[in-house]
Amino acid sequence: MAKVGVYVCHCGTNIAGVIDVEAVRAHAETLPDVAVARKDLFMCSDSGQEMIKQDIRAGLVDRVVVAACTPRTHEPIFRAACEAAGLNKYLFEMANIRDQDSWVHGQDHSGATEKAKKLMASAVGKAARLHPLEDKYVDVTKAALVVGGGVGGIFSALELANMGFTTYLVEKEPSIGGVMAMLDKTFPTNDCSACILTPVMVDAGNHPNIKLMTYSEVEEVEGYIGNFDVKIRRKQTYIDWHKCTGCGACAEVCLEQTKGKIKDEFNLGLSARGAAYIHFPQAVPKKAVIDAANCLNCRGHKFGEEPRVSKKTGEPMIAPCQEACPADAINRSLSHDPNGRIEEIKVGSIVVATGYQVMDKGWFKEMAPDSPNVITALQLERLISATGPTGGKLLRPSDNEKPHTMTFVSCVGSRDEKFHTHCSRVCCMYMIKQARLLKEKYPDLSINMHFIDVRTAGKDYDEYYVGARKMGVNIFKGKVGGLEMLPGDKLRVLAYDMESATPIEYESDLVILATAIELPESAKKLAQTLGLQFCGSNFFRELHPKLGPVETSTRGIFLAGCCQGPKDIPDTVSQAKGAAAAAAVPLAQGKVKIEPILSEVHTEKCSGCGICVPLCPYDAISLKIHGDRPRAEIDMTQCHGCGVCTSACPSGAIVLHGYEDDQIYAQIAALTA
Amino acid sequence: MPALIIENDKIKEAVQTIIDLGGDGILKCVQCGACSAVCPGVKAGFPVLCRLLIRKILNGQMEETIEEVSTWGCQSCNRCTEICPQGVRPQEVVFAYRRYQANDLALSTSAFGPQMSLYQVGHAVTTEATAENRKKVGLDPVPPTALNNAQAQKEIQTLLDNSPMADLGIF
Ligand SMILES: Cc1cc2nc3c(=O)[nH]c(=O)nc-3n(C[C@H](O)[C@H](O)[C@H](O)COP(=O)(O)OP(=O)(O)OC[C@H]3O[C@@H](n4cnc5c(N)ncnc54)[C@H](O)[C@@H]3O)c2cc1C
Ligand code: SF4
Ligand code: SF4
Ligand code: SF4
Ligand code: SF4
């Protein structure tokens, strides 16, 4: 007969403030199979754990039940205590009398005590019938994948690579750098974004352990922690990157051909690029691509066709881009597969750092989005950047004149139940930054900033904000209600000063909208590929908001940067390094543990009906020939122990270890006694 | 000026009164001020509309504010409702407050005339000029609305007699 030890925890007043702990302990003594029943103020403390260990070592107990807070955080602790005393750790069972009892029945002390007795008794019933189980281990591939080459992805990749692991850095654009590469200067130190980011980009590009895969996208991911099989689509560049030196000659002639009709994404439409283009001057890798959808096939020279021969000169009429390339990297006569090619890699862990997008101004009809002088804050970054379309001069888009009065509008699409209820977290700070930079450069410029309230809760951030006030930037509390287009390309600003409780109305030459940070639509596809979940604000969901900020519910997949929620560069880099450290753990260990709470098919009972196969949410079940007939088989590395197949099998052929029939019936019996 | 004393019971009662009278979004207000930025009433010099009215109610200052005329400056344009990022529907709050004021006969004097006219002839506002203009273009001086329809006027009176308006004793 089993000798169950029962340990009831007070959890300070968390449990004992509601539940009569002594009554629960005394009740345990009356149950069959219970050998000892004790209580402690904090069972998870050293002394509490020692109590369990001593009883095991003394041979008093060979099954352990702890009635306490929650298995979510504490099951591993007590399992380890059992193991340390020489007991198989799967002979442990927890009764959750805090989350499921004292916390929810705080007003009903006697009812909660009765419920605690039942929860404890059901755990005892199960524990008495538990069998020892063994952890299983599988080998891992010692390489990592980082998806997204913004500042977050770059730092994760460098960290992993410096630890000695081969790291694939996949970026969908032709160059790494992300949004940070587009910024002018960065708060709170005002150092130039390119000056601090470019060397890091170059490091990533040259690192012997980093395999840079830009202009590429993750197509398919299979497998599990330690052993992911990933298919990556290398998009068609139409230019031989082995030969391309990044001289930009093709881009230059192409811009002449396309006559400025293609908007440059890097400058957010404030300037033009060619169909052949280099992402931006500091790109890593610095290689050109041809955007086939916009290519004019100049002189009739289509991809995959020989150039036509000129009737006048008798010479072949090759496209100007091909003609201009001194490195011979463009050969339009080759037939290129427009889908690019698929490359397969194997990795042990994955960091997702796919970043964010800012909302388009078109969503906000009350903010005169049709005016060229209403721009997003990210556009302003390009407009004041030395590498931007105006070489860093503040000129308003409608007439290239210097504005005299400009306006910043906060919370456009953020903290708004019509769009996003979350705070985008960086806008207050970057608006103050932009205002400060402009005020330094143009002291006469009149700058009005309108906030619901100013949020500057980072290290040195509030000092930065107070500094802006000292520089003479006008700061008003009160959300802007609307903008109206006026003749002369001006805008009437309708605002309100909360402090004086009076409306504000004035004319402004240029208006900057701090539009919300959100996950791009394309992230949905990636989430499906990787099995990621979304949180309430539609960013990727981390395992636990406090204790698992870089992990996801899929083991082996980690998160970094703005794809997990809006954050600034310091926070992105911290999280990126944290994600890299977490992703390195399985790689460093060389093998990963698989908990044995998994389902197993008893082949002799299986009728081969196949009902379980489509039911498994993790695709872990397949039919395999045993003898002469098909039988279900469960891949232990894929099974999550959810139990769906177990309950569905008409032949009762599947056992979920740790949740066997007699164990569950014993629990039900105790709960309904 | 005496300091505002924050009394929880007063605040609770104020919020409940406004919710019961139709301003049920009031607790969602974060005091951003966007509503007041677009309110024509505020711009015309009635400061206690939308945001500031809500603030005063949330401070429990119902009695202190009862004679406020700003609320009668609301044009029912609903721009506040359109712009509010929290779904407060400030115009409903303004109207709920007006109902509260009306129940205590704290109506703007300008409101009495139109109310009586509505009761008697079925229109809140009628002008002499209308009749002249209609005659000029060959129309009946009295338009074919309740103004020209005794039965409709009777129905309006019955409706008003059976509404809470009757309790105010204006008619
Ligand atoms: C106007 C503005 C000004 C700012 N100024 C500052 C500042 O001064 N200081 C500061 O600290 N912060 C600032 N920020 C915030 C800063 O931009 C972010 O903190 C930072 O860029 C986040 O980096 P990230 O790597 O998470 O995301 P990103 O920079 O968005 O990088 C993500 C990368 O992933 C790539 N990607 C996306 N999806 C895929 C996919 N499916 N496959 C492959 N690749 C993919 C993207 O192309 C991109 O390169 C500012 C933000 C804005 C909007
Ligand atoms: S053919 Fe070459 S130059 Fe002409 S549009 Fe295409 S990429 Fe540009
Ligand atoms: S449902 Fe049961 S009987 Fe059918 S294949 Fe699966 S295990 Fe076998
Ligand atoms: S509906 Fe009334 S309170 Fe609201 S904006 Fe219009 S006038 Fe102002
Ligand atoms: S716009 Fe809405 S949230 Fe803002 S002050 Fe007005 S009612 Fe409150």
XYZ file of C-alpha atoms and ligand atoms in Angstrom, chain A residues 147-153 170-173 178-180 183 185-187 216-217 353-356 358 377-378 381 426 430 433-434 526 561-562 567-570 572, ligand 1:
93
model
C 13.920 36.039 -37.621
C 14.020 39.790 -38.249
C 17.120 41.917 -38.649
C 16.186 45.081 -36.756
C 18.248 46.205 -33.794
C 16.632 43.437 -31.716
C 17.412 40.649 -34.152
C 16.784 36.074 -41.684
C 15.536 39.498 -42.822
C 12.787 40.121 -45.366
C 14.251 43.390 -46.674
C 15.002 47.734 -39.303
C 13.403 50.949 -38.107
C 16.437 52.095 -36.138
C 15.964 57.197 -37.349
C 19.205 60.732 -33.655
C 18.091 58.669 -30.698
C 16.853 59.643 -27.234
C 14.485 36.121 -47.318
C 11.454 34.847 -45.464
C 12.430 39.720 -33.591
C 10.202 40.885 -36.418
C 9.452 44.324 -35.002
C 6.535 46.577 -35.806
C 3.566 52.568 -37.445
C 6.664 60.998 -36.907
C 8.633 58.345 -38.769
C 12.746 61.222 -38.798
C 7.953 55.503 -27.371
C 10.553 60.562 -29.671
C 13.438 64.290 -29.047
C 12.337 65.633 -32.422
C 4.549 34.071 -39.387
C 11.867 43.619 -29.414
C 8.707 45.328 -30.575
C 9.449 49.409 -26.597
C 12.416 51.676 -27.189
C 15.921 50.741 -28.252
C 17.408 50.237 -24.750
C 14.749 46.109 -27.231
C 9.312 57.855 -35.146
C 10.072 56.941 -34.208
C 11.198 57.402 -33.541
C 11.888 56.576 -32.629
N 12.974 57.091 -31.980
C 13.585 56.331 -31.023
C 14.694 56.847 -30.278
O 15.113 57.978 -30.481
N 15.241 56.070 -29.293
C 14.779 54.810 -29.031
O 15.288 54.161 -28.113
N 13.748 54.283 -29.756
C 13.152 55.004 -30.755
N 12.110 54.457 -31.471
C 11.740 53.047 -31.230
C 12.621 52.091 -32.075
O 12.341 52.297 -33.429
C 12.344 50.648 -31.702
O 12.569 50.467 -30.340
C 13.248 49.645 -32.427
O 13.313 49.925 -33.789
C 12.733 48.238 -32.238
O 13.539 47.328 -32.911
P 13.048 45.883 -33.385
O 14.253 45.159 -33.791
O 12.199 45.283 -32.326
O 12.065 46.135 -34.606
P 12.305 46.691 -36.091
O 13.212 47.845 -36.095
O 10.917 46.882 -36.632
O 13.007 45.491 -36.859
C 12.319 44.356 -37.267
C 12.943 43.792 -38.511
O 12.318 42.544 -38.823
C 12.067 42.482 -40.201
N 10.938 41.554 -40.412
C 9.633 41.757 -40.115
N 8.906 40.671 -40.410
C 9.753 39.753 -40.911
C 9.598 38.431 -41.392
N 8.398 37.832 -41.410
N 10.699 37.781 -41.836
C 11.912 38.383 -41.820
N 12.123 39.621 -41.370
C 11.056 40.306 -40.920
C 11.756 43.909 -40.580
O 11.961 44.114 -41.972
C 12.750 44.678 -39.723
O 13.986 44.839 -40.364
C 11.424 55.265 -32.402
C 10.290 54.805 -33.077
C 9.604 55.621 -33.970
C 8.364 55.121 -34.660
